[in-house]
Every structure is written in C-alpha cells, then in structure tokens.
PDB file of C-alpha atoms in Angstrom:
ATOM      1  CA  GLY A   1     -22.735  19.127  -7.769  1.00  0.00           C
ATOM      2  CA  ALA A   2     -23.187  21.527 -10.718  1.00  0.00           C
ATOM      3  CA  VAL A   3     -22.916  18.940 -13.462  1.00  0.00           C
ATOM      4  CA  VAL A   4     -23.583  19.923 -17.052  1.00  0.00           C
ATOM      5  CA  SER A   5     -24.152  17.194 -19.609  1.00  0.00           C
ATOM      6  CA  GLN A   6     -23.767  17.725 -23.334  1.00  0.00           C
ATOM      7  CA  HIS A   7     -24.882  15.361 -26.070  1.00  0.00           C
ATOM      8  CA  PRO A   8     -23.717  14.114 -28.484  1.00  0.00           C
ATOM      9  CA  SER A   9     -20.001  14.218 -27.816  1.00  0.00           C
ATOM     10  CA  ARG A  10     -19.123  13.740 -31.464  1.00  0.00           C
ATOM     11  CA  VAL A  11     -20.951  14.234 -34.744  1.00  0.00           C
ATOM     12  CA  ILE A  12     -19.720  13.548 -38.249  1.00  0.00           C
ATOM     13  CA  CYS A  13     -22.134  14.405 -41.032  1.00  0.00           C
ATOM     14  CA  LYS A  14     -22.444  15.536 -44.598  1.00  0.00           C
ATOM     15  CA  SER A  15     -22.546  19.132 -45.723  1.00  0.00           C
ATOM     16  CA  GLY A  16     -26.070  20.538 -45.694  1.00  0.00           C
ATOM     17  CA  THR A  17     -27.207  18.506 -42.693  1.00  0.00           C
ATOM     18  CA  SER A  18     -28.690  20.187 -39.640  1.00  0.00           C
ATOM     19  CA  VAL A  19     -27.268  19.078 -36.311  1.00  0.00           C
ATOM     20  CA  LYS A  20     -28.825  19.469 -32.871  1.00  0.00           C
ATOM     21  CA  ILE A  21     -26.731  19.585 -29.710  1.00  0.00           C
ATOM     22  CA  GLU A  22     -28.288  19.281 -26.261  1.00  0.00           C
ATOM     23  CA  CYS A  23     -27.056  20.809 -23.043  1.00  0.00           C
ATOM     24  CA  ARG A  24     -28.535  19.774 -19.712  1.00  0.00           C
ATOM     25  CA  SER A  25     -27.915  20.894 -16.167  1.00  0.00           C
ATOM     26  CA  LEU A  26     -28.272  17.676 -14.203  1.00  0.00           C
ATOM     27  CA  ASP A  27     -28.443  18.760 -10.590  1.00  0.00           C
ATOM     28  CA  PHE A  28     -29.372  22.423 -10.693  1.00  0.00           C
ATOM     29  CA  GLN A  29     -31.666  24.793 -12.524  1.00  0.00           C
ATOM     30  CA  ALA A  30     -30.103  27.170 -14.989  1.00  0.00           C
ATOM     31  CA  THR A  31     -32.011  30.253 -16.035  1.00  0.00           C
ATOM     32  CA  THR A  32     -29.139  31.103 -18.333  1.00  0.00           C
ATOM     33  CA  MET A  33     -26.948  28.862 -20.418  1.00  0.00           C
ATOM     34  CA  PHE A  34     -24.151  29.834 -22.750  1.00  0.00           C
ATOM     35  CA  TRP A  35     -22.908  28.413 -26.034  1.00  0.00           C
ATOM     36  CA  TYR A  36     -19.270  28.663 -27.056  1.00  0.00           C
ATOM     37  CA  ARG A  37     -17.237  27.614 -30.044  1.00  0.00           C
ATOM     38  CA  GLN A  38     -13.595  26.648 -29.847  1.00  0.00           C
ATOM     39  CA  PHE A  39     -11.244  26.135 -32.763  1.00  0.00           C
ATOM     40  CA  PRO A  40      -8.044  24.087 -32.339  1.00  0.00           C
ATOM     41  CA  LYS A  41      -5.418  25.700 -30.129  1.00  0.00           C
ATOM     42  CA  GLN A  42      -7.655  28.680 -29.530  1.00  0.00           C
ATOM     43  CA  SER A  43      -9.708  30.004 -26.680  1.00  0.00           C
ATOM     44  CA  LEU A  44     -13.442  29.769 -26.170  1.00  0.00           C
ATOM     45  CA  MET A  45     -15.522  32.300 -28.048  1.00  0.00           C
ATOM     46  CA  LEU A  46     -19.005  33.047 -26.801  1.00  0.00           C
ATOM     47  CA  MET A  47     -21.623  32.562 -29.484  1.00  0.00           C
ATOM     48  CA  ALA A  48     -24.829  33.270 -27.626  1.00  0.00           C
ATOM     49  CA  THR A  49     -26.537  33.479 -24.267  1.00  0.00           C
ATOM     50  CA  SER A  50     -29.554  31.256 -23.918  1.00  0.00           C
ATOM     51  CA  ASN A  51     -32.344  32.462 -21.631  1.00  0.00           C
ATOM     52  CA  GLU A  52     -35.118  30.183 -20.453  1.00  0.00           C
ATOM     53  CA  GLY A  53     -38.432  31.271 -21.860  1.00  0.00           C
ATOM     54  CA  SER A  54     -37.084  34.025 -24.066  1.00  0.00           C
ATOM     55  CA  LYS A  55     -35.000  34.578 -27.164  1.00  0.00           C
ATOM     56  CA  ALA A  56     -31.292  33.972 -27.119  1.00  0.00           C
ATOM     57  CA  THR A  57     -28.859  36.860 -27.250  1.00  0.00           C
ATOM     58  CA  TYR A  58     -26.271  36.408 -29.975  1.00  0.00           C
ATOM     59  CA  GLU A  59     -22.777  37.824 -30.058  1.00  0.00           C
ATOM     60  CA  GLN A  60     -21.739  40.077 -32.892  1.00  0.00           C
ATOM     61  CA  GLY A  61     -20.971  38.153 -36.040  1.00  0.00           C
ATOM     62  CA  VAL A  62     -22.939  35.028 -35.059  1.00  0.00           C
ATOM     63  CA  GLU A  63     -25.848  34.306 -37.400  1.00  0.00           C
ATOM     64  CA  LYS A  64     -28.974  33.614 -35.405  1.00  0.00           C
ATOM     65  CA  ASP A  65     -30.644  31.867 -38.348  1.00  0.00           C
ATOM     66  CA  LYS A  66     -27.642  29.593 -38.705  1.00  0.00           C
ATOM     67  CA  PHE A  67     -27.312  28.720 -35.044  1.00  0.00           C
ATOM     68  CA  LEU A  68     -30.776  28.198 -33.592  1.00  0.00           C
ATOM     69  CA  ILE A  69     -31.008  28.155 -29.821  1.00  0.00           C
ATOM     70  CA  ASN A  70     -33.935  26.927 -27.798  1.00  0.00           C
ATOM     71  CA  HIS A  71     -34.060  27.030 -24.002  1.00  0.00           C
ATOM     72  CA  ALA A  72     -37.204  25.062 -23.344  1.00  0.00           C
ATOM     73  CA  SER A  73     -36.784  24.473 -19.628  1.00  0.00           C
ATOM     74  CA  LEU A  74     -34.592  25.375 -16.695  1.00  0.00           C
ATOM     75  CA  THR A  75     -32.442  22.316 -17.340  1.00  0.00           C
ATOM     76  CA  LEU A  76     -32.238  22.084 -21.130  1.00  0.00           C
ATOM     77  CA  SER A  77     -30.891  24.249 -23.912  1.00  0.00           C
ATOM     78  CA  THR A  78     -30.351  23.116 -27.494  1.00  0.00           C
ATOM     79  CA  LEU A  79     -28.186  24.481 -30.274  1.00  0.00           C
ATOM     80  CA  THR A  80     -29.074  23.545 -33.840  1.00  0.00           C
ATOM     81  CA  VAL A  81     -26.515  24.177 -36.543  1.00  0.00           C
ATOM     82  CA  THR A  82     -28.635  24.495 -39.656  1.00  0.00           C
ATOM     83  CA  SER A  83     -27.394  23.463 -43.091  1.00  0.00           C
ATOM     84  CA  ALA A  84     -23.926  22.853 -41.713  1.00  0.00           C
ATOM     85  CA  HIS A  85     -20.888  23.335 -43.947  1.00  0.00           C
ATOM     86  CA  PRO A  86     -17.231  22.358 -43.444  1.00  0.00           C
ATOM     87  CA  GLU A  87     -16.403  25.789 -42.020  1.00  0.00           C
ATOM     88  CA  ASP A  88     -18.848  25.064 -39.191  1.00  0.00           C
ATOM     89  CA  SER A  89     -16.648  22.200 -38.036  1.00  0.00           C
ATOM     90  CA  SER A  90     -15.537  23.030 -34.531  1.00  0.00           C
ATOM     91  CA  PHE A  91     -15.798  22.125 -30.862  1.00  0.00           C
ATOM     92  CA  TYR A  92     -19.059  23.437 -29.432  1.00  0.00           C
ATOM     93  CA  ILE A  93     -19.307  23.787 -25.663  1.00  0.00           C
ATOM     94  CA  CYS A  94     -22.191  24.804 -23.445  1.00  0.00           C
ATOM     95  CA  SER A  95     -22.145  26.107 -19.916  1.00  0.00           C
ATOM     96  CA  ALA A  96     -24.578  27.029 -17.195  1.00  0.00           C
ATOM     97  CA  ALA A  97     -24.374  29.123 -14.067  1.00  0.00           C
ATOM     98  CA  SER A  98     -26.096  27.903 -10.968  1.00  0.00           C
ATOM     99  CA  GLY A  99     -26.824  31.334  -9.540  1.00  0.00           C
ATOM    100  CA  PRO A 100     -28.911  34.304 -10.664  1.00  0.00           C
ATOM    101  CA  GLY A 101     -27.911  36.042 -13.894  1.00  0.00           C
ATOM    102  CA  ARG A 102     -25.479  38.652 -12.622  1.00  0.00           C
ATOM    103  CA  SER A 103     -24.268  36.948  -9.487  1.00  0.00           C
ATOM    104  CA  ASN A 104     -20.648  35.998  -9.235  1.00  0.00           C
ATOM    105  CA  GLN A 105     -20.989  32.276  -9.644  1.00  0.00           C
ATOM    106  CA  PRO A 106     -18.766  30.180 -11.887  1.00  0.00           C
ATOM    107  CA  GLN A 107     -20.112  28.786 -15.091  1.00  0.00           C
ATOM    108  CA  HIS A 108     -19.957  25.005 -15.265  1.00  0.00           C
ATOM    109  CA  PHE A 109     -19.195  23.469 -18.618  1.00  0.00           C
ATOM    110  CA  GLY A 110     -20.282  20.429 -20.525  1.00  0.00           C
ATOM    111  CA  ASP A 111     -17.688  18.227 -22.166  1.00  0.00           C
ATOM    112  CA  GLY A 112     -18.291  19.674 -25.595  1.00  0.00           C
ATOM    113  CA  THR A 113     -19.429  18.371 -28.966  1.00  0.00           C
ATOM    114  CA  ARG A 114     -16.901  17.794 -31.705  1.00  0.00           C
ATOM    115  CA  LEU A 115     -18.690  18.615 -34.955  1.00  0.00           C
ATOM    116  CA  SER A 116     -17.088  17.514 -38.209  1.00  0.00           C
ATOM    117  CA  ILE A 117     -18.781  18.386 -41.487  1.00  0.00           C
ATOM    118  CA  LEU A 118     -17.593  16.477 -44.519  1.00  0.00           C
TER     119      LEU A 118
ATOM    120  CA  GLY B   1       0.036  33.750 -20.714  1.00  0.00           C
ATOM    121  CA  GLU B   2      -1.811  34.953 -23.761  1.00  0.00           C
ATOM    122  CA  SER B   3      -2.097  33.313 -27.091  1.00  0.00           C
ATOM    123  CA  VAL B   4      -0.342  34.645 -30.127  1.00  0.00           C
ATOM    124  CA  GLY B   5      -2.078  33.550 -33.284  1.00  0.00           C
ATOM    125  CA  LEU B   6      -2.569  29.792 -33.193  1.00  0.00           C
ATOM    126  CA  HIS B   7       0.274  29.100 -30.788  1.00  0.00           C
ATOM    127  CA  LEU B   8      -0.542  28.514 -27.159  1.00  0.00           C
ATOM    128  CA  PRO B   9       2.181  29.597 -24.754  1.00  0.00           C
ATOM    129  CA  THR B  10       3.579  26.516 -23.096  1.00  0.00           C
ATOM    130  CA  LEU B  11       4.915  26.147 -19.601  1.00  0.00           C
ATOM    131  CA  SER B  12       7.080  23.075 -19.048  1.00  0.00           C
ATOM    132  CA  VAL B  13       7.521  22.196 -15.414  1.00  0.00           C
ATOM    133  CA  GLN B  14       9.194  19.370 -13.580  1.00  0.00           C
ATOM    134  CA  GLU B  15       6.935  17.143 -11.543  1.00  0.00           C
ATOM    135  CA  GLY B  16       6.911  18.352  -7.964  1.00  0.00           C
ATOM    136  CA  ASP B  17       7.861  21.913  -8.801  1.00  0.00           C
ATOM    137  CA  ASN B  18       5.495  24.856  -8.491  1.00  0.00           C
ATOM    138  CA  SER B  19       3.829  26.339 -11.587  1.00  0.00           C
ATOM    139  CA  ILE B  20       2.831  29.925 -12.148  1.00  0.00           C
ATOM    140  CA  ILE B  21       0.477  30.824 -14.979  1.00  0.00           C
ATOM    141  CA  ASN B  22      -0.138  34.449 -15.793  1.00  0.00           C
ATOM    142  CA  CYS B  23      -3.035  36.289 -17.372  1.00  0.00           C
ATOM    143  CA  ALA B  24      -3.441  39.940 -18.305  1.00  0.00           C
ATOM    144  CA  TYR B  25      -6.872  41.448 -18.672  1.00  0.00           C
ATOM    145  CA  SER B  26      -7.879  44.781 -20.093  1.00  0.00           C
ATOM    146  CA  ASN B  27     -11.393  45.483 -18.855  1.00  0.00           C
ATOM    147  CA  SER B  28     -11.299  47.640 -15.744  1.00  0.00           C
ATOM    148  CA  ALA B  29     -15.019  46.946 -15.268  1.00  0.00           C
ATOM    149  CA  SER B  30     -14.374  43.250 -14.609  1.00  0.00           C
ATOM    150  CA  ASP B  31     -15.116  42.299 -11.030  1.00  0.00           C
ATOM    151  CA  TYR B  32     -15.002  38.509 -11.051  1.00  0.00           C
ATOM    152  CA  PHE B  33     -12.291  36.216 -12.315  1.00  0.00           C
ATOM    153  CA  ILE B  34     -12.086  32.479 -12.776  1.00  0.00           C
ATOM    154  CA  TRP B  35      -9.400  29.973 -13.693  1.00  0.00           C
ATOM    155  CA  TYR B  36     -10.379  26.947 -15.727  1.00  0.00           C
ATOM    156  CA  LYS B  37      -8.460  23.810 -16.675  1.00  0.00           C
ATOM    157  CA  GLN B  38      -9.184  22.142 -19.990  1.00  0.00           C
ATOM    158  CA  GLU B  39      -7.963  18.675 -20.839  1.00  0.00           C
ATOM    159  CA  SER B  40      -7.854  17.464 -24.417  1.00  0.00           C
ATOM    160  CA  GLY B  41     -11.297  16.818 -25.859  1.00  0.00           C
ATOM    161  CA  LYS B  42     -13.131  18.016 -22.751  1.00  0.00           C
ATOM    162  CA  GLY B  43     -14.873  21.111 -21.549  1.00  0.00           C
ATOM    163  CA  PRO B  44     -13.257  23.584 -19.147  1.00  0.00           C
ATOM    164  CA  GLN B  45     -13.200  22.533 -15.520  1.00  0.00           C
ATOM    165  CA  PHE B  46     -13.555  25.125 -12.757  1.00  0.00           C
ATOM    166  CA  ILE B  47     -10.449  25.471 -10.599  1.00  0.00           C
ATOM    167  CA  ILE B  48     -10.785  28.601  -8.494  1.00  0.00           C
ATOM    168  CA  ASP B  49     -12.366  32.038  -8.601  1.00  0.00           C
ATOM    169  CA  ILE B  50     -11.737  35.420  -7.037  1.00  0.00           C
ATOM    170  CA  ARG B  51     -13.761  38.580  -6.651  1.00  0.00           C
ATOM    171  CA  SER B  52     -12.303  42.000  -7.245  1.00  0.00           C
ATOM    172  CA  ASN B  53     -12.474  42.938  -3.562  1.00  0.00           C
ATOM    173  CA  MET B  54      -9.801  40.323  -2.849  1.00  0.00           C
ATOM    174  CA  ASP B  55      -6.196  40.046  -3.962  1.00  0.00           C
ATOM    175  CA  LYS B  56      -5.507  36.449  -3.018  1.00  0.00           C
ATOM    176  CA  ARG B  57      -7.456  33.266  -2.626  1.00  0.00           C
ATOM    177  CA  GLN B  58      -6.247  29.775  -1.882  1.00  0.00           C
ATOM    178  CA  GLY B  59      -7.646  26.393  -2.713  1.00  0.00           C
ATOM    179  CA  GLN B  60      -6.270  22.909  -2.595  1.00  0.00           C
ATOM    180  CA  ARG B  61      -2.756  23.198  -4.088  1.00  0.00           C
ATOM    181  CA  VAL B  62      -3.808  26.302  -6.014  1.00  0.00           C
ATOM    182  CA  THR B  63      -3.589  30.002  -5.282  1.00  0.00           C
ATOM    183  CA  VAL B  64      -4.992  32.836  -7.359  1.00  0.00           C
ATOM    184  CA  LEU B  65      -3.507  36.309  -7.113  1.00  0.00           C
ATOM    185  CA  LEU B  66      -5.242  39.405  -8.443  1.00  0.00           C
ATOM    186  CA  ASN B  67      -3.494  42.724  -9.037  1.00  0.00           C
ATOM    187  CA  LYS B  68      -6.122  45.197 -10.147  1.00  0.00           C
ATOM    188  CA  THR B  69      -3.636  48.034 -10.468  1.00  0.00           C
ATOM    189  CA  VAL B  70      -1.890  46.383 -13.387  1.00  0.00           C
ATOM    190  CA  LYS B  71      -4.831  44.188 -14.409  1.00  0.00           C
ATOM    191  CA  HIS B  72      -2.977  40.958 -13.821  1.00  0.00           C
ATOM    192  CA  LEU B  73      -4.144  37.582 -12.626  1.00  0.00           C
ATOM    193  CA  SER B  74      -2.023  34.559 -11.810  1.00  0.00           C
ATOM    194  CA  LEU B  75      -2.587  30.951 -10.886  1.00  0.00           C
ATOM    195  CA  GLN B  76      -0.041  29.139  -8.777  1.00  0.00           C
ATOM    196  CA  ILE B  77      -0.071  25.355  -8.629  1.00  0.00           C
ATOM    197  CA  ALA B  78       1.949  23.810  -5.829  1.00  0.00           C
ATOM    198  CA  ALA B  79       3.797  20.519  -6.284  1.00  0.00           C
ATOM    199  CA  THR B  80       2.696  20.118  -9.890  1.00  0.00           C
ATOM    200  CA  GLN B  81       1.620  16.601 -10.807  1.00  0.00           C
ATOM    201  CA  PRO B  82       1.303  14.808 -14.166  1.00  0.00           C
ATOM    202  CA  GLY B  83      -2.465  15.136 -13.894  1.00  0.00           C
ATOM    203  CA  ASP B  84      -2.057  18.918 -13.970  1.00  0.00           C
ATOM    204  CA  SER B  85      -0.990  18.764 -17.618  1.00  0.00           C
ATOM    205  CA  ALA B  86      -3.680  20.665 -19.506  1.00  0.00           C
ATOM    206  CA  VAL B  87      -4.521  24.052 -20.985  1.00  0.00           C
ATOM    207  CA  TYR B  88      -5.389  26.700 -18.427  1.00  0.00           C
ATOM    208  CA  PHE B  89      -7.659  29.646 -19.180  1.00  0.00           C
ATOM    209  CA  CYS B  90      -8.431  32.724 -17.174  1.00  0.00           C
ATOM    210  CA  ALA B  91     -11.858  34.277 -17.589  1.00  0.00           C
ATOM    211  CA  GLU B  92     -13.328  37.588 -16.461  1.00  0.00           C
ATOM    212  CA  LYS B  93     -16.818  38.942 -15.963  1.00  0.00           C
ATOM    213  CA  GLU B  94     -18.115  42.477 -15.725  1.00  0.00           C
ATOM    214  CA  ALA B  95     -20.174  43.519 -12.745  1.00  0.00           C
ATOM    215  CA  ALA B  96     -22.995  44.629 -15.001  1.00  0.00           C
ATOM    216  CA  GLY B  97     -23.236  41.452 -17.034  1.00  0.00           C
ATOM    217  CA  ASN B  98     -23.221  37.684 -16.937  1.00  0.00           C
ATOM    218  CA  LYS B  99     -20.883  36.889 -19.824  1.00  0.00           C
ATOM    219  CA  LEU B 100     -17.408  35.483 -19.407  1.00  0.00           C
ATOM    220  CA  THR B 101     -14.513  36.633 -21.554  1.00  0.00           C
ATOM    221  CA  PHE B 102     -11.749  34.080 -21.853  1.00  0.00           C
ATOM    222  CA  GLY B 103      -8.045  34.692 -22.126  1.00  0.00           C
ATOM    223  CA  GLY B 104      -5.931  32.953 -24.730  1.00  0.00           C
ATOM    224  CA  GLY B 105      -4.820  30.014 -22.603  1.00  0.00           C
ATOM    225  CA  THR B 106      -1.531  28.504 -21.467  1.00  0.00           C
ATOM    226  CA  ARG B 107      -0.543  24.889 -21.960  1.00  0.00           C
ATOM    227  CA  VAL B 108       1.148  23.269 -18.964  1.00  0.00           C
ATOM    228  CA  LEU B 109       3.320  20.233 -19.606  1.00  0.00           C
ATOM    229  CA  VAL B 110       4.518  18.328 -16.566  1.00  0.00           C
ATOM    230  CA  LYS B 111       7.738  16.419 -17.066  1.00  0.00           C
ATOM    231  CA  PRO B 112       8.216  13.285 -14.965  1.00  0.00           C
TER     232      PRO B 112
END
C-alpha cells in the first residue's frame, strides 16, 4: 500500500520550455502532497506543500511563479516548471502522506523526475 | 552522518556485518523521526519511524534508536546485505507541522 507514482521519470528539453510533472497517490487519498528538489550528492530540499483545493505553500526562496503547483484532486498534484533554464536541471521528487496533515505518518515518495534543460 | 559540502559521508561495511548510521538533529520541537533509503535514480523509500515518546524501535533487520537528550538518531542494520547499498537519510518533523526536514545523508557501500 501507499504507492506514489510520478511521471515522467525523465525529461530533456530546450531552455525556455515549460515542463509539467505529475504526482499521483495510487491507493490512498492525499490531502497534502510535497514537492522536493534534489541536486547530485545532496539531500532533499522541500520546495512547496501542495494542498488539495487551496493554494500551495512555498518555502523561502522558491519562486511560486516559476514553479506552479496545482492539487486538483485528492490523488493528483502537478508541478509545472515554467520557462525552464539550465539551472533548473535537477531531480524533482514528490511525496504524499496517507494520514491527516499533522499526524505522525510517514511520507511516501514517488521515484522522481530527472529534469535536464539544454 | 551529515553531509559536508557536496561529499556524502560513506560507510563501507562487509557483507554480513552490522551497520550503524548516525544522524544529529537540532530542532528540539521535532517529535517524529523517519529513516529513508534512497537508491540511485529513485525516490526515498520508507524504512522505519519512531515517535519522540520512544527511544527504540525495531523492524525487520533494522533498529532505530532515539536519544532526545543529545538530539541523536541512529539506524542499525543487522547482517548487512548487498541490497542495502544505498544512501540513507534521516528526517524529522515538528509536532506543530507536517513538513519533513531531511538530514544530509550517508552512503552505505556493502563489500562482498
């Protein structure tokens, strides 16, 4: 149980392109999903918290107009990297928790999206 | 283990031996802790968690120890196997929130 699917797994595109990444909870409903970015040999850094039916909460230093988040249903959140540039190249990972917002339940992660901007 | 710059601390262990991975945290408001395993090119995989009202929890071949006095968390892997080779992250969560804060990670290399 608690499977999170992320798509696509890899994207290579030209600078200036906008890229959409999908995150789905397959066997549970997720009121809250999280988006992380991970650079090589580094830890996961939280970018934003995605709340179903409301606006996402962005971490300090993350541009909300650059990284658009939509949480349209209890099983789907999307991250759109708008007008991507080479410095946006990274490994983007989503997660979802199966319990209520502040309960002590582990977040379950997707397998990430490797984004490469040429 | 904690990362220093771009270098992940690495633990080399002989197959069959026990592994101990350490993590220091700084937020005294954290009340929930999780260990994740991340293999190359994949997302983190849940291993085991522990709440702050406990100091030890055991799973299958893994044990997590929590010392709140010194803000230290450890993961012990018994009889380490080649499939245990990965990067291991600790993560913490505050009681008042739902966000996880990840530690720097430790790479475990299992030698046959």
